[in-house]
mmCIF file of C-alpha atoms and ligand atoms in Angstrom:
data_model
loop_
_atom_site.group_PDB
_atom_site.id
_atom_site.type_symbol
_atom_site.label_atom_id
_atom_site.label_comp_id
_atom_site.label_asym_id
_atom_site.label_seq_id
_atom_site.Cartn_x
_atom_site.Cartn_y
_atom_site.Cartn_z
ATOM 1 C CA UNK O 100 12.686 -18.105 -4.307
ATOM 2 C CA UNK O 101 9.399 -19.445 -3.290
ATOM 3 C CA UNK O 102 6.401 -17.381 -1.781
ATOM 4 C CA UNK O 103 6.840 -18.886 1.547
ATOM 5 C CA UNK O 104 10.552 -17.788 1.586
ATOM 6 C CA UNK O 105 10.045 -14.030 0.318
ATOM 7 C CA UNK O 106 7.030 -13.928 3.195
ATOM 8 C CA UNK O 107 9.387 -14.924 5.729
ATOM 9 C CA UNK O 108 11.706 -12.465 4.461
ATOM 10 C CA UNK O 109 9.313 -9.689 5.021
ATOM 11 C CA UNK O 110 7.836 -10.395 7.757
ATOM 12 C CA UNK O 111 11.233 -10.880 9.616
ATOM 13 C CA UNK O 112 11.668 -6.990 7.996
ATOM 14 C CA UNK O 113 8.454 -5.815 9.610
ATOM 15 C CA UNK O 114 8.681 -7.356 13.056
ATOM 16 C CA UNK O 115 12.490 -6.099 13.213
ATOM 17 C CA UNK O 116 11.675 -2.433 12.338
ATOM 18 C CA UNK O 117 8.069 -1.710 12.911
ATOM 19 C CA UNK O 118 8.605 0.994 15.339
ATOM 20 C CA UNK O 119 10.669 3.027 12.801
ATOM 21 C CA UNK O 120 7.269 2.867 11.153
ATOM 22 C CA UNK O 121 5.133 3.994 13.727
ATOM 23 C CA UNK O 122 1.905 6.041 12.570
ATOM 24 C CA UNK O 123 3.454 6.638 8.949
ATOM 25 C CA UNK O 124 1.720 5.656 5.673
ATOM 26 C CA UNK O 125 -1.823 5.869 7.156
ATOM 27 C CA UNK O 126 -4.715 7.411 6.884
ATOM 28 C CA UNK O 127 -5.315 10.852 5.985
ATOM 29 C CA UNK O 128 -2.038 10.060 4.062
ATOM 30 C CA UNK O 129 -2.154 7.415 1.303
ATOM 31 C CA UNK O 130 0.993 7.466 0.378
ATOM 32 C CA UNK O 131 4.650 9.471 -0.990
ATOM 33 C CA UNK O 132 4.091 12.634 -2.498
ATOM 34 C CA UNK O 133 0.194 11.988 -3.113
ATOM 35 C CA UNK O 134 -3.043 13.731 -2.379
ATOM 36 C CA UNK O 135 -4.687 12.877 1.254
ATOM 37 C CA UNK O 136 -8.107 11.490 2.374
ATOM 38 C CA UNK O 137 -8.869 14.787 2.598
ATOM 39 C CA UNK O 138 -7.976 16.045 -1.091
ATOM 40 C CA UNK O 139 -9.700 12.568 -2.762
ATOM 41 C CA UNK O 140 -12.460 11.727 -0.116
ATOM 42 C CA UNK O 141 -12.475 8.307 -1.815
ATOM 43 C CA UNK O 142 -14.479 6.688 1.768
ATOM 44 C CA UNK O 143 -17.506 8.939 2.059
ATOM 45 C CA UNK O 144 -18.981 8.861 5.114
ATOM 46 C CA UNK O 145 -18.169 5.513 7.009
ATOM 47 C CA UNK O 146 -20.931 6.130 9.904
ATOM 48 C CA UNK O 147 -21.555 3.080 11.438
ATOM 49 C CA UNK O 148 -19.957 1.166 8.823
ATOM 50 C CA UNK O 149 -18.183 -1.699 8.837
ATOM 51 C CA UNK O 150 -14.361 -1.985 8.139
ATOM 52 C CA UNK O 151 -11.222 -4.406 7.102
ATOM 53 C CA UNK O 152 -7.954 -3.358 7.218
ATOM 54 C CA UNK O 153 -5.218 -5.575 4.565
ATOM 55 C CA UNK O 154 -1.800 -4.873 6.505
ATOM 56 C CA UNK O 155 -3.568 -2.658 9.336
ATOM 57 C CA UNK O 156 0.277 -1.899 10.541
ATOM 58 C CA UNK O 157 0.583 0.132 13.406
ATOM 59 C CA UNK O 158 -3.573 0.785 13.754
ATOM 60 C CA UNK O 159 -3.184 4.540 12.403
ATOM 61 C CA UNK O 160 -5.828 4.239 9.773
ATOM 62 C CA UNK O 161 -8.033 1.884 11.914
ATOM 63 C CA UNK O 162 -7.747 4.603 14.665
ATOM 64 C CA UNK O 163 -8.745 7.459 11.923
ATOM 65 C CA UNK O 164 -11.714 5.561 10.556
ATOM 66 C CA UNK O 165 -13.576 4.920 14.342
ATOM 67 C CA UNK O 166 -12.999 8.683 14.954
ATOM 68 C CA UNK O 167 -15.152 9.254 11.638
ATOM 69 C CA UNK O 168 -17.324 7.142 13.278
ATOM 70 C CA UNK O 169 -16.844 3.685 11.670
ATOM 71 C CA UNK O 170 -18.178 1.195 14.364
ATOM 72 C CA UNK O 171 -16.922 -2.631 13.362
ATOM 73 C CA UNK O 172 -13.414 -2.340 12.688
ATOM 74 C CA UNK O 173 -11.004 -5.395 11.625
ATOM 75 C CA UNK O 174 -7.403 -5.570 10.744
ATOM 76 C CA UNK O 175 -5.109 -7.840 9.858
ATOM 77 C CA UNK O 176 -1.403 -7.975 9.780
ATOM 78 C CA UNK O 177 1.984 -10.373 8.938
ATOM 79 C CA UNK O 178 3.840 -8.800 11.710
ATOM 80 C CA UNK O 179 3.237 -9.597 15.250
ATOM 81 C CA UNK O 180 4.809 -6.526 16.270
ATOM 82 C CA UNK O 181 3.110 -4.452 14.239
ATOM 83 C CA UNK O 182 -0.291 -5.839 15.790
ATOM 84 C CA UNK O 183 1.357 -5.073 19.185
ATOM 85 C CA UNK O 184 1.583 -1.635 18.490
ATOM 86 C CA UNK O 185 -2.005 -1.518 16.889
ATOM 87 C CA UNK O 186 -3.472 -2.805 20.324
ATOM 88 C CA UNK O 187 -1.353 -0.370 21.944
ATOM 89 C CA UNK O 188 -2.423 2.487 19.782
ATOM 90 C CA UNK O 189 -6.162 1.539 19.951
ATOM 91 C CA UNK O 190 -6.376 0.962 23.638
ATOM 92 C CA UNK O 191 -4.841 4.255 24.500
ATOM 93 C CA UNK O 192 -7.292 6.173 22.321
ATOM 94 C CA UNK O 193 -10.527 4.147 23.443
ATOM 95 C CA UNK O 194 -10.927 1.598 20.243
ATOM 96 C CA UNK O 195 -11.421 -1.328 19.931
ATOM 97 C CA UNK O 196 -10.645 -3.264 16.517
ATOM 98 C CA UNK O 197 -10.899 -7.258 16.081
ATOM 99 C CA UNK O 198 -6.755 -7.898 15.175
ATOM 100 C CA UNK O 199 -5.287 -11.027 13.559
ATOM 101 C CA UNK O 200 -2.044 -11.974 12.308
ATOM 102 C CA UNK O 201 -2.280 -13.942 9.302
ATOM 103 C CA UNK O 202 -0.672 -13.039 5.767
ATOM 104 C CA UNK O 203 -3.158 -11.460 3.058
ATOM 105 C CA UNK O 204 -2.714 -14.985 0.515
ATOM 106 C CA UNK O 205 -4.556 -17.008 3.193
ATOM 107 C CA UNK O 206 -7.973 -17.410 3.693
ATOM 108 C CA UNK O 207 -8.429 -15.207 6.513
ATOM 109 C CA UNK O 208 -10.983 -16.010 9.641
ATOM 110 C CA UNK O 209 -13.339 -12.745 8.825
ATOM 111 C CA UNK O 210 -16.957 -13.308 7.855
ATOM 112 C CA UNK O 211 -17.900 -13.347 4.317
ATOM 113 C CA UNK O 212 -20.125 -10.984 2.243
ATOM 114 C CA UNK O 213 -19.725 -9.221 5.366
ATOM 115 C CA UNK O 214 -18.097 -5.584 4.938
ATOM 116 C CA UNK O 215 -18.797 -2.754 3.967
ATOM 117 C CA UNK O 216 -15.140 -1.294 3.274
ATOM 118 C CA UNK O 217 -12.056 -3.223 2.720
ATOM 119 C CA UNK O 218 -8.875 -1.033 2.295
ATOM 120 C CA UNK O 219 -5.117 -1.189 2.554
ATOM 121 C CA UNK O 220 -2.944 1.852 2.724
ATOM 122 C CA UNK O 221 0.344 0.917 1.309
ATOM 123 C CA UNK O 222 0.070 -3.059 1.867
ATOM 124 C CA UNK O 223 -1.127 -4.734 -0.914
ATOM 125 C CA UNK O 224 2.047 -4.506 -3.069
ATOM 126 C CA UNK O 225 3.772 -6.927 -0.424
ATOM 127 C CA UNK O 226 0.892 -9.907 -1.703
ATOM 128 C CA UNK O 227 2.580 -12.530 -3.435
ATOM 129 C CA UNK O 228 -0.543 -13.509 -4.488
ATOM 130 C CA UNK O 229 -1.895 -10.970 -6.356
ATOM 131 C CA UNK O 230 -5.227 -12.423 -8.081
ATOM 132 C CA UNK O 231 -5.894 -14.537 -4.722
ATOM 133 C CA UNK O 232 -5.370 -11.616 -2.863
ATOM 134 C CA UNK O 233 -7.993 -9.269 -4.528
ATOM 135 C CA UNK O 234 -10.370 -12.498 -5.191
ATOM 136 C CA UNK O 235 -10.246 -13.095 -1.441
ATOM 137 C CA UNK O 236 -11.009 -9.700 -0.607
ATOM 138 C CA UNK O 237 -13.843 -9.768 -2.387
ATOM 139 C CA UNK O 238 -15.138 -12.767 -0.935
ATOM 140 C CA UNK O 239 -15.106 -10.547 2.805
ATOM 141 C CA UNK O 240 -17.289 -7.609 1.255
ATOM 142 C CA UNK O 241 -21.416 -7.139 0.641
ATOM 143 C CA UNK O 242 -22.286 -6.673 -2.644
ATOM 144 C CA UNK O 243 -21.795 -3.277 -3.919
ATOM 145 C CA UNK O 244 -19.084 -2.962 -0.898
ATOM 146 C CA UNK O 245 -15.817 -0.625 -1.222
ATOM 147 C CA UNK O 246 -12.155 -1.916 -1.800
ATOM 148 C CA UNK O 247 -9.597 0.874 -1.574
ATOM 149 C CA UNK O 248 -5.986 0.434 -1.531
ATOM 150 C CA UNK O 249 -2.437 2.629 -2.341
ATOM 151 C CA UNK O 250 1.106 1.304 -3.689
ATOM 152 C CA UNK O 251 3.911 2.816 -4.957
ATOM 153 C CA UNK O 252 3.713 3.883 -8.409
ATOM 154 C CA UNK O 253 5.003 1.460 -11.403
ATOM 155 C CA UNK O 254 7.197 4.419 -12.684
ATOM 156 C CA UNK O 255 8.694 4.976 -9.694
ATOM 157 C CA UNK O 256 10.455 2.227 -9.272
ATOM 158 C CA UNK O 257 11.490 2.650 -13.095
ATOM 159 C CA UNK O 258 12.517 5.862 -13.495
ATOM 160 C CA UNK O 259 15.460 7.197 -11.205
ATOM 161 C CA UNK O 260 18.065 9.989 -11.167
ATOM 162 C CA UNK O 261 21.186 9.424 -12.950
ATOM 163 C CA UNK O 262 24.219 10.057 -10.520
ATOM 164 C CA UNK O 263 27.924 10.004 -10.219
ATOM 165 C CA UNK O 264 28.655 6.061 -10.743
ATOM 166 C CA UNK O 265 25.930 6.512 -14.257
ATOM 167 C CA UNK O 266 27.619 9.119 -15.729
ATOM 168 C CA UNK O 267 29.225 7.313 -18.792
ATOM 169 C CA UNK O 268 26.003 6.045 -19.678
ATOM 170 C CA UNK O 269 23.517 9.480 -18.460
ATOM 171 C CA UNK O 270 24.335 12.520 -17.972
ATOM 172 C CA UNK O 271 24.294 13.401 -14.225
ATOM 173 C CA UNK O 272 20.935 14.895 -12.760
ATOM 174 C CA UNK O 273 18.514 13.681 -15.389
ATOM 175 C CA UNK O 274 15.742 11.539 -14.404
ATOM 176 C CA UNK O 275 16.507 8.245 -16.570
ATOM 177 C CA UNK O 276 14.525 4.512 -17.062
ATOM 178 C CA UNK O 277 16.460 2.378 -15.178
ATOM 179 C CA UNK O 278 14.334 -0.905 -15.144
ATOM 180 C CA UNK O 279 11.647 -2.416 -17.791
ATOM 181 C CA UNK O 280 8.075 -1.129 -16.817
ATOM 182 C CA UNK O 281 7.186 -4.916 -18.233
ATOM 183 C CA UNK O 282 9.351 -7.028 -15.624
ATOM 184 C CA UNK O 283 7.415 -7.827 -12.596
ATOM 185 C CA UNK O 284 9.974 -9.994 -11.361
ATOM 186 C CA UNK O 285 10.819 -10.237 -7.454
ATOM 187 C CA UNK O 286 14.035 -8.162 -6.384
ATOM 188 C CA UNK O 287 15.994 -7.959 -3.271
ATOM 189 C CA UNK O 288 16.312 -4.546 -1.364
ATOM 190 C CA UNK O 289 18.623 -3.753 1.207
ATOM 191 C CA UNK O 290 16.567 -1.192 3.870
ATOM 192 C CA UNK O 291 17.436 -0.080 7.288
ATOM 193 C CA UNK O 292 20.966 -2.701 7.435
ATOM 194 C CA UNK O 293 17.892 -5.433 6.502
ATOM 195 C CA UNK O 294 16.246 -6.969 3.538
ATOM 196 C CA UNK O 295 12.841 -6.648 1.860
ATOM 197 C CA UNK O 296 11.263 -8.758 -1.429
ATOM 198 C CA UNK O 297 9.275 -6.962 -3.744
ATOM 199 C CA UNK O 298 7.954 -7.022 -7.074
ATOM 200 C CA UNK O 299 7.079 -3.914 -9.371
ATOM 201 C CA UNK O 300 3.754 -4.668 -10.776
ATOM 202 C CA UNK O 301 2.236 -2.733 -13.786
ATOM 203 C CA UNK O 302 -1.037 -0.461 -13.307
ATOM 204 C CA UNK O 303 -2.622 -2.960 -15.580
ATOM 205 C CA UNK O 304 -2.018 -6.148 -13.945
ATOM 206 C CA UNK O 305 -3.738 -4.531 -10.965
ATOM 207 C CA UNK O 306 -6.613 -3.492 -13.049
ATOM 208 C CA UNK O 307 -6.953 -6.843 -14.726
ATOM 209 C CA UNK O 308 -6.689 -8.859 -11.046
ATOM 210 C CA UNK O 309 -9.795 -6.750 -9.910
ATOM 211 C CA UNK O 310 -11.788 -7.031 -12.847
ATOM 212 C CA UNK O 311 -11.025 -10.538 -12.623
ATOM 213 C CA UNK O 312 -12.038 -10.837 -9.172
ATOM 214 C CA UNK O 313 -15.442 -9.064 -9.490
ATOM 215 C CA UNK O 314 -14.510 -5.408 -9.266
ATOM 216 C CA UNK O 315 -15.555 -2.485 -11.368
ATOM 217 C CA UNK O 316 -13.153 0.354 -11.005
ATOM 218 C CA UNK O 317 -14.636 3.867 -9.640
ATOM 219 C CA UNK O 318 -11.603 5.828 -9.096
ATOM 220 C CA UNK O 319 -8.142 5.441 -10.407
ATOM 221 C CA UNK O 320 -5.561 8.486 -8.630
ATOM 222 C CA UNK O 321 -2.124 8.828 -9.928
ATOM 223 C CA UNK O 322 -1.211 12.794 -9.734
ATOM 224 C CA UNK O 323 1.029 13.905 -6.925
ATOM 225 C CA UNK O 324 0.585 16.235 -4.236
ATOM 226 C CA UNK O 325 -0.181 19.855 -5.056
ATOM 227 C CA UNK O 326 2.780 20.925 -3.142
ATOM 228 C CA UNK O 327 5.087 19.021 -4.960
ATOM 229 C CA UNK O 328 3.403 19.944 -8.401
ATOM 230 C CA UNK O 329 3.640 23.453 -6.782
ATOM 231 C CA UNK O 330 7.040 23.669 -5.694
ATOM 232 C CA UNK O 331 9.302 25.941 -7.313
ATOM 233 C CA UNK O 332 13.208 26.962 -7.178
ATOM 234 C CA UNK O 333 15.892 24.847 -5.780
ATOM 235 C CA UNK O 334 13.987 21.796 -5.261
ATOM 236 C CA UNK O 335 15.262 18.611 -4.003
ATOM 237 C CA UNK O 336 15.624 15.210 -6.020
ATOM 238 C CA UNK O 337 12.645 14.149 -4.786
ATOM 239 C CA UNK O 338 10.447 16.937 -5.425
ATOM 240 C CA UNK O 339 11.715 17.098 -8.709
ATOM 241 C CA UNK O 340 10.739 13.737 -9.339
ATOM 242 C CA UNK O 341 7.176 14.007 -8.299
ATOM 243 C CA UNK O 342 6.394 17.162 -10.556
ATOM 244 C CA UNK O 343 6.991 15.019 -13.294
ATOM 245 C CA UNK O 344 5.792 11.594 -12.313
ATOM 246 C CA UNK O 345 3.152 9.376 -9.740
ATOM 247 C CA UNK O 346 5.434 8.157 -7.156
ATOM 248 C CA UNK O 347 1.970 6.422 -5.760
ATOM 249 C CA UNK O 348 -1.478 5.478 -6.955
ATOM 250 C CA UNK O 349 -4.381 4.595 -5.281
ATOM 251 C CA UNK O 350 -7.910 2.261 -6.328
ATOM 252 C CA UNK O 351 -11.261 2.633 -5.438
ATOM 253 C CA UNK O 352 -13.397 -0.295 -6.800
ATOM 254 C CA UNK O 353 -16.542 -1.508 -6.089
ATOM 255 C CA UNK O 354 -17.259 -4.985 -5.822
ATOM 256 C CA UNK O 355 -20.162 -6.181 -8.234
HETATM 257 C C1 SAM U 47 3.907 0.029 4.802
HETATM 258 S S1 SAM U 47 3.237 -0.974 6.059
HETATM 259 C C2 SAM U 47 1.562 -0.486 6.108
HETATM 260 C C3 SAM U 47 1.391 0.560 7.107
HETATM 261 C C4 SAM U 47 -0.025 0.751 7.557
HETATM 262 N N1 SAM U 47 -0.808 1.409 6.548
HETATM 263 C C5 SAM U 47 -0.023 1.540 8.854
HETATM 264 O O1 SAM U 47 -0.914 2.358 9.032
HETATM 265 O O2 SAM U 47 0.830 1.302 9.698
HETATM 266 C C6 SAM U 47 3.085 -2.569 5.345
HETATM 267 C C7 SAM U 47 2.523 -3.600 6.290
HETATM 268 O O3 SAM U 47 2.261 -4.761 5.521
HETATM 269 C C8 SAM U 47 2.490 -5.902 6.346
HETATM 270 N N2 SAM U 47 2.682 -7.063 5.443
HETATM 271 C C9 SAM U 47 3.718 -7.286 4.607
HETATM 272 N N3 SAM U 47 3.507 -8.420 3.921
HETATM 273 C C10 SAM U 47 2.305 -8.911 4.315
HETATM 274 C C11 SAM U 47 1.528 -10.057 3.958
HETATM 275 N N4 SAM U 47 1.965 -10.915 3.040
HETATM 276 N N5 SAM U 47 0.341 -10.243 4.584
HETATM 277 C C12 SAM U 47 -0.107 -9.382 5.528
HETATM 278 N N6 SAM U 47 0.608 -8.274 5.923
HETATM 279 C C13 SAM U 47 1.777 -8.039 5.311
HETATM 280 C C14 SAM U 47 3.692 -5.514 7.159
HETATM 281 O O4 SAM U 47 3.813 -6.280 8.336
HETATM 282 C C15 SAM U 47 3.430 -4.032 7.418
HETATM 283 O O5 SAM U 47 2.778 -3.838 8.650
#
């Protein structure tokens, strides 16, 4: 399938259901089962600072960085329904946020060697385009400027519980591998009686795109939340899982 055809895929996803994902995955939160904004405090003070947003979604995280006082805020998403939302969102609370819809592999129409912070809370991973992607991010920031973004964890798309159907192969209720942490090849997903195309990248090819792209890594964050690591007694499947692996990760990197 070609890039254009696994966008459009997406992006039909994302207009279709983006109120089911109304003000989830943003800012404080970075992602499943991780630390917050307010464990990591990976942003420092964003006074007056000035802002992109990779797959802004529903405006959440744009919202939370003006009231920490960020003052030039800029997002950009696939979905025009998402960006609906955003406007919505922003308006209501007194914001205002300069919003395009445009995909992240295109050159986008936002200055260059312009921001301060670009982030992405749970976007990036839909790229097709990984090494553009991250080399046209850098192009948007100053010197010395802040990239941060979260995904899913490699390993948790690897590693799942064994069930019922599994049984002659695992016994039932262990976590097992049940795809190669090497193949980073583009699978179909059925979600919400729709589709989705994704890819399970390793932690290293995201390392080597932004070292590639002029980044030097500050902060790599892979633990889980504290209560999950915490938790103790009867615990559900996915608690379980996160005690014993990253179900997300998140970046900081500076650009040099
Ligand atoms: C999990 S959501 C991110 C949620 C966001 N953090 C929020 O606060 O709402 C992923 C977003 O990525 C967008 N997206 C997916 N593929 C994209 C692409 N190729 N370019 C730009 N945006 C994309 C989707 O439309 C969706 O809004």
């Amino acid at each position: 399938m070609h890039n254009e055809e696994i966008i459009e895929v997406n992006k039909n996803y994302w207009n279709e259901h983006a109120d089911l994902w109304f003000g989830t995955t943003a800012l404080p939160e970075y992602g499943v089962r991780f630390p917050t904004e307010d464990d990591l405090h990976l942003f420092g003070d964003v006074s007056g600072k000035s802002m992109l947003e990779i797959c802004c979604g529903s405006g959440h995280s744009l919202l939370y960085n003006a009231n920490k006082g960020a003052t030039d805020l800029w997002g950009i998403d696939l979905s025009r329904k998402q960006l609906d939302n955003a406007a919505k969102l922003l308006a209501e609370n007194g914001c205002t946020a300069k919003l395009i819809c445009a995909k992240m592999e295109e050159v986008l129409d936002v200055p260059k060697a312009y921001f301060d912070y670009v982030y992405s809370i749970y976007g990036i991973g839909w790229t097709t385009d990984l090494q553009g992607t991250f080399d046209k991010i850098a192009s948007y920031l100053k010197k010395d400027g802040i990239f941060i973004f979260s995904w899913h964890h490699t390993l948790n798309y690897c590693i799942g519980w064994s069930c019922e159907e599994r049984k002659d192969i695992f016994d039932e209720g262990k976590l097992v591998m049940t795809k190669s942490y090497f193949d980073e090849s583009y699978f179909s997903m059925p979600v919400d009686d729709s589709e989705i195309i994704l890819c399970n990248r390793k932690i290293s090819t995201y390392i080597n795109a932004l070292a590639k792209a002029g980044f030097v890594i500050e902060q790599l964050a892979e633990e889980s939340d504290q209560a999950s690591l915490n938790a103790e007694g009867d615990l559900d499947p996915k608690t379980r899982k996160a005690k014993m692996l990253p179900i997300s990760f998140c970046i900081k990197a500076r650009k040099l």
